[in-house]
Tab-separated table of C-alpha atoms and ligand atoms in Angstrom:
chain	number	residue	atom	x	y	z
A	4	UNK	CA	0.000	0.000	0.000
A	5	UNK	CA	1.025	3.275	-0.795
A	6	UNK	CA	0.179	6.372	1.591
A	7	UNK	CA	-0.253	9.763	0.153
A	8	UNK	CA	-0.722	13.165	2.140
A	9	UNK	CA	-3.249	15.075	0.733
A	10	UNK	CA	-2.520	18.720	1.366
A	11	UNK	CA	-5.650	20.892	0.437
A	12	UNK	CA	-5.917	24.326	0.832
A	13	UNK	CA	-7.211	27.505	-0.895
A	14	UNK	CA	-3.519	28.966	-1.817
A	15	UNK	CA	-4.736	31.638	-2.220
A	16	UNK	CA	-1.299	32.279	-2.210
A	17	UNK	CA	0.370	29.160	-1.019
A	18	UNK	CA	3.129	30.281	1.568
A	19	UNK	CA	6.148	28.788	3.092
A	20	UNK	CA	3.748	27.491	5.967
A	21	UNK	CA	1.858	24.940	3.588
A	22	UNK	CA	5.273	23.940	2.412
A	23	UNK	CA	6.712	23.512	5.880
A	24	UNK	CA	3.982	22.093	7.071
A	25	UNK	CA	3.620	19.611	4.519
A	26	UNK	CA	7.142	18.672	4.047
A	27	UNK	CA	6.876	17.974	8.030
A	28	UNK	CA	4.200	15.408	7.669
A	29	UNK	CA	5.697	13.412	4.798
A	30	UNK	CA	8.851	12.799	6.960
A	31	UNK	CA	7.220	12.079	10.076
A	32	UNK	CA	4.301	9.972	8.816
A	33	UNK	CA	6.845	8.470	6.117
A	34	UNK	CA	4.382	9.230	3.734
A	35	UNK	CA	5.716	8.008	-0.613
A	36	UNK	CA	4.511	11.731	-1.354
A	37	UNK	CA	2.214	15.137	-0.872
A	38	UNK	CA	-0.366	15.966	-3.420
A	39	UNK	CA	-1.143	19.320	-3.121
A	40	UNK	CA	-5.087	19.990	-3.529
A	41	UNK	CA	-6.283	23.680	-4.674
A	42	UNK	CA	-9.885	23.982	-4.412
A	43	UNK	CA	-11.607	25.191	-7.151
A	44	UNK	CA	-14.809	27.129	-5.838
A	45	UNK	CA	-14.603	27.026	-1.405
A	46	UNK	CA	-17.531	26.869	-0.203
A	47	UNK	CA	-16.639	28.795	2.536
A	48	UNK	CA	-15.080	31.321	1.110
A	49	UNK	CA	-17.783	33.187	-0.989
A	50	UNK	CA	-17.594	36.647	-1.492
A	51	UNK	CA	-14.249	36.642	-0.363
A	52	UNK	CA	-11.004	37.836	-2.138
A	53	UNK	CA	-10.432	34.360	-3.597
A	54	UNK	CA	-8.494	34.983	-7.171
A	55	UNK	CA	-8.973	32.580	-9.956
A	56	UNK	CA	-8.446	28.716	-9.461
A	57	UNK	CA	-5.808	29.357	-12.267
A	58	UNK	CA	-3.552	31.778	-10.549
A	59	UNK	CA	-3.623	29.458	-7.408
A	60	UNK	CA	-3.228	26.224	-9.079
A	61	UNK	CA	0.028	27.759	-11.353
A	62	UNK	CA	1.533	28.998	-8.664
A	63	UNK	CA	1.483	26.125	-6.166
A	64	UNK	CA	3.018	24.110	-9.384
A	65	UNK	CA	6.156	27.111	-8.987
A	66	UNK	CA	6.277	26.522	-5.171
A	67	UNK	CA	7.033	22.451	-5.678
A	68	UNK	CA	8.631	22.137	-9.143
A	69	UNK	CA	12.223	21.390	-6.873
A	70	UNK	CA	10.647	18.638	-5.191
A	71	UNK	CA	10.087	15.159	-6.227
A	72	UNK	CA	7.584	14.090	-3.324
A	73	UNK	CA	5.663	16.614	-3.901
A	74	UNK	CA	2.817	17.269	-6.363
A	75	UNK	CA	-0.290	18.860	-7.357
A	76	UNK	CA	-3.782	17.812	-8.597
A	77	UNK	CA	-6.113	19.489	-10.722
A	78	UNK	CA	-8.894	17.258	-9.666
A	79	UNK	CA	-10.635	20.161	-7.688
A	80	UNK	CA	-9.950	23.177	-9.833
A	81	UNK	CA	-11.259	21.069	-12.690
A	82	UNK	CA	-14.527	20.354	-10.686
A	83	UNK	CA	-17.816	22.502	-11.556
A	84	UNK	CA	-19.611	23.751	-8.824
A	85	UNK	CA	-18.486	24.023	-5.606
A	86	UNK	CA	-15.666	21.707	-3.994
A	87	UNK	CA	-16.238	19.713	-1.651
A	88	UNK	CA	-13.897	17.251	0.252
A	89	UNK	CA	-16.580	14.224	0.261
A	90	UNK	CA	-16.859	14.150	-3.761
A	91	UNK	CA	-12.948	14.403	-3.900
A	92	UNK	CA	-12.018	11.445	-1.790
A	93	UNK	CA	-14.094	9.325	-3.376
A	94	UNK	CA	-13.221	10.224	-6.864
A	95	UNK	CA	-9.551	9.334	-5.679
A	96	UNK	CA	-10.741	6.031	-3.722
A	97	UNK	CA	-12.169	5.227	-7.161
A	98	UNK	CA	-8.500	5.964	-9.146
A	99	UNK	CA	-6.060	4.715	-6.819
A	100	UNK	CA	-7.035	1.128	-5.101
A	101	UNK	CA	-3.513	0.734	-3.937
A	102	UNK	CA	-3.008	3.789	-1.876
A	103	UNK	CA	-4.299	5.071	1.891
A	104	UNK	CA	-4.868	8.817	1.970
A	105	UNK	CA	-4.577	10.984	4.831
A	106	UNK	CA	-5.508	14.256	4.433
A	107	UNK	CA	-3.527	17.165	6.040
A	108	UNK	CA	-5.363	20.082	7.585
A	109	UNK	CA	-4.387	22.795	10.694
A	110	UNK	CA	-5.675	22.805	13.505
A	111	UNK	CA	-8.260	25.636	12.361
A	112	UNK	CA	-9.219	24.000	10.155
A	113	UNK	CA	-9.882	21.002	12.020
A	114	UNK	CA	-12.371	23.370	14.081
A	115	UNK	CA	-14.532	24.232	10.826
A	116	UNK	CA	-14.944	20.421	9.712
A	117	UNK	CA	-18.319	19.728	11.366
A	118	UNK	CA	-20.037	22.136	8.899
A	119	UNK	CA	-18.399	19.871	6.141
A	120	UNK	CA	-20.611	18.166	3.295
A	121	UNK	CA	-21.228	14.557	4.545
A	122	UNK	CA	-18.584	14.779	7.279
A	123	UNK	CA	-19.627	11.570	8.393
A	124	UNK	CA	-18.475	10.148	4.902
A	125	UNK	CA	-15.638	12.053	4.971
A	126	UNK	CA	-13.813	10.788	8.444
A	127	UNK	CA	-14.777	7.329	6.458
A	128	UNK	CA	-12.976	7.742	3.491
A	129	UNK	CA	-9.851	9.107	4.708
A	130	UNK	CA	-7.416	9.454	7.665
A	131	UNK	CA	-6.585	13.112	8.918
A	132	UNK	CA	-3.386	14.444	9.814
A	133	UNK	CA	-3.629	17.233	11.884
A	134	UNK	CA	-0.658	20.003	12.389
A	135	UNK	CA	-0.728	23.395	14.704
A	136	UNK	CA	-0.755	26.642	13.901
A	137	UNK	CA	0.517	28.657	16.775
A	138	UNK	CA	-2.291	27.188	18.888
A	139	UNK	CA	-2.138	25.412	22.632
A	140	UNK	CA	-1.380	21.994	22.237
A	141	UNK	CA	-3.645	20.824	24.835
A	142	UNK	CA	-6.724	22.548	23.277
A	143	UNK	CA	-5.552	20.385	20.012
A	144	UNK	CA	-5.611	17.216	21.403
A	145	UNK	CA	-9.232	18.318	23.237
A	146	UNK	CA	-10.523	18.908	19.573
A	147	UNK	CA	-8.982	15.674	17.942
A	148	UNK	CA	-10.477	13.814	20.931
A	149	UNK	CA	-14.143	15.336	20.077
A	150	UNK	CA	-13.967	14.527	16.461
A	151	UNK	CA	-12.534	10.715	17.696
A	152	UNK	CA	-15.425	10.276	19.563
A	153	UNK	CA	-18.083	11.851	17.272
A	154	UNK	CA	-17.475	10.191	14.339
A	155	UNK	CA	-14.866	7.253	14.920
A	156	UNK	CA	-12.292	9.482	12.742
A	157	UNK	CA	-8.739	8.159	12.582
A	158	UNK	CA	-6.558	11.637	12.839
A	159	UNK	CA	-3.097	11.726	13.595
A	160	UNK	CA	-1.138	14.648	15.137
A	161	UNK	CA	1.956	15.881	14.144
A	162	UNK	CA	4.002	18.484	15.596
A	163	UNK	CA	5.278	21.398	13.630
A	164	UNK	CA	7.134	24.929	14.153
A	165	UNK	CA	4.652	27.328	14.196
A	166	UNK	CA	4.946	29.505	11.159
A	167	UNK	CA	2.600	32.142	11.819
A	168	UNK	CA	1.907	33.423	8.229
A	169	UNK	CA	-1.150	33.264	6.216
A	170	UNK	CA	-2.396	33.947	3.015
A	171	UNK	CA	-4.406	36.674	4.143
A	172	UNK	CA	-1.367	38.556	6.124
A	173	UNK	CA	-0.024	37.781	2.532
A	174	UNK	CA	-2.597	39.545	0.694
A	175	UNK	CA	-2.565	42.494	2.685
A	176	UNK	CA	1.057	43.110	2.428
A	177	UNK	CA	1.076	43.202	-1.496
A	178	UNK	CA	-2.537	45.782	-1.303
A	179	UNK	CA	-0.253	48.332	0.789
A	180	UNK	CA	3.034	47.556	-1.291
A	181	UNK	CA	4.966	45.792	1.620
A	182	UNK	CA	7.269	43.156	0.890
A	183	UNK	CA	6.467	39.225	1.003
A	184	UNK	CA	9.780	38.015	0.365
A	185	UNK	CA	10.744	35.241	2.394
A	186	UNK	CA	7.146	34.384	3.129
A	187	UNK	CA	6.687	32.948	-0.412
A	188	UNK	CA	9.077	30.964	-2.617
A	189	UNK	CA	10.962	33.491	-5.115
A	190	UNK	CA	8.769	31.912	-8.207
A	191	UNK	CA	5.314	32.512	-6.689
A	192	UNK	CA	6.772	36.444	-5.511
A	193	UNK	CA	7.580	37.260	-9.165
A	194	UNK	CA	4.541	35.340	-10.599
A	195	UNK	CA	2.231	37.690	-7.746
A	196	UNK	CA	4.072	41.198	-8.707
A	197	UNK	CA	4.282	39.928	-12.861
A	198	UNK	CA	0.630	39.371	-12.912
A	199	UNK	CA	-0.221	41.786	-10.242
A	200	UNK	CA	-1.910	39.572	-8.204
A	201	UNK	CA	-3.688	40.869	-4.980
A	202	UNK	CA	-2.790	44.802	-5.517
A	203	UNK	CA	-6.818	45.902	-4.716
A	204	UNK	CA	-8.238	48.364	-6.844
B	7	ATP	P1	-6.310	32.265	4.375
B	7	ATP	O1	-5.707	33.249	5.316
B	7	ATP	O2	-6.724	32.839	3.064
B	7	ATP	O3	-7.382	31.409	5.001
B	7	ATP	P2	-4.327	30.231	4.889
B	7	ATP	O4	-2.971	30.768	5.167
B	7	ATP	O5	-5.162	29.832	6.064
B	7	ATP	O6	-5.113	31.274	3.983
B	7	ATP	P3	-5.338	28.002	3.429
B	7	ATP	O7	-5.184	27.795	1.964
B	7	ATP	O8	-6.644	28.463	3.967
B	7	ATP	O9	-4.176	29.043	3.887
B	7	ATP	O10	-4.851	26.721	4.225
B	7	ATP	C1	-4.792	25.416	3.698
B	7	ATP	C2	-4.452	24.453	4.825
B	7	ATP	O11	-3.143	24.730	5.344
B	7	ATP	C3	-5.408	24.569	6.025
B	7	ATP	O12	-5.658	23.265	6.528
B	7	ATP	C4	-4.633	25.408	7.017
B	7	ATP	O13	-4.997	25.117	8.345
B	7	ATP	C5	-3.186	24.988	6.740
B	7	ATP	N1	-2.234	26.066	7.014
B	7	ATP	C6	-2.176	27.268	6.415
B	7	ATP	N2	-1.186	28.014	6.898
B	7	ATP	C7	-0.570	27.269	7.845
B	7	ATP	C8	0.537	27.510	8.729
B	7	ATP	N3	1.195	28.667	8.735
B	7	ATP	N4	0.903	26.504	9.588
B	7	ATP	C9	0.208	25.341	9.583
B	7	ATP	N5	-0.844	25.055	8.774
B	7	ATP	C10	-1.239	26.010	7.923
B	8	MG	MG1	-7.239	29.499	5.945
């Protein structure tokens, strides 16, 4: 069997966090690789400031190209409608009969999940890998102990440094014209200020 971290995320842009984060998990779960998940349309995210499933999808290709364990799917950004989690894992249950999946989310993240599309179905499908982001420990392993019980999910916790960036500090630095180097692999900077990505009207 084959076991596969499945890193999803808006990346809207992806950061050195997700990358940290991820390259964290595949060492300590010894995970064969990391595919990378962009969502096409969030569904909790309308409204918001969320740039084209193109931009996000070419630029988390620019943040991996180096590394051979990693890699991205279009699966979600090629989805109509709304993404959702629950159609995704089963359209890879139905491609890949040799592999486990375990899908990598933070700790916020973890927090949102009851509002998920058949949740139920989706703490079926797949393990969870859970990593903090600059939160208490102990109110991590509260939450992970709720979801246990609620729905028999099999998560796993793995300690990270905290990297306390997001895409939405992100975003706000390029509106006002502040600097994200360092925060962002070189590629996805000069793809942001080349296409002039997130500069507000
Ligand atoms: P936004 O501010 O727009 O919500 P974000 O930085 O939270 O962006 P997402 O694309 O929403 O990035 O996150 C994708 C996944 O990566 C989520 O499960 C989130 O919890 C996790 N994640 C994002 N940033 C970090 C970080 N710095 N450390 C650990 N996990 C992170
Ligand atoms: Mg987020």
């Amino acid at each position: 069997m084959k076991k596969i971290g499945i890193m999803g995320g808006t990346f809207n842009p992806i950061h050195i966090g997700h990358l940290i984060a991820a390259q964290e998990v595949l060492e300590k779960m010894n995970f064969d690789k990391i595919l990378f998940m962009p969502v096409g349309d969030p569904p909790h995210k309308t409204g918001s400031d969320v740039i084209s499933a193109e931009h996000r999808f070419e630029m988390v290709k620019l943040a991996i190209e180096n590394n051979e364990k990693f890699e991205v799917s279009d699966i979600e950004v090629k989805r109509r409608g709304k993404t959702y989690t629950y159609d995704t894992l089963l359209e890879l249950g139905n491609l890949n009969t040799n592999t486990s999946f375990y899908f990598i989310v933070g700790y916020d993240t973890l927090r949102d999940m009851d509002s998920w599309k058949r949740i139920d179905d989706v703490f079926k499908l797949s393990s969870f890998v859970v990593v903090n982001r600059g939160n208490d420990y102990t109110d991590m392993k509260k939450e992970i102990d709720k979801k246990v019980k609620k729905y028999s999910a099999n998560i796993y916790l793995v300690d990270i440094p905290d990297i306390e960036i997001s895409s939405t500090e992100i975003r706000k630095k390029v509106s006002e014209n502040k600097s994200i180097r360092y925060m962002v692999p070189d590629k996805v900077l000069e793809y942001i200020l080349n296409k002039g990505l997130y500069r507000g009207e």
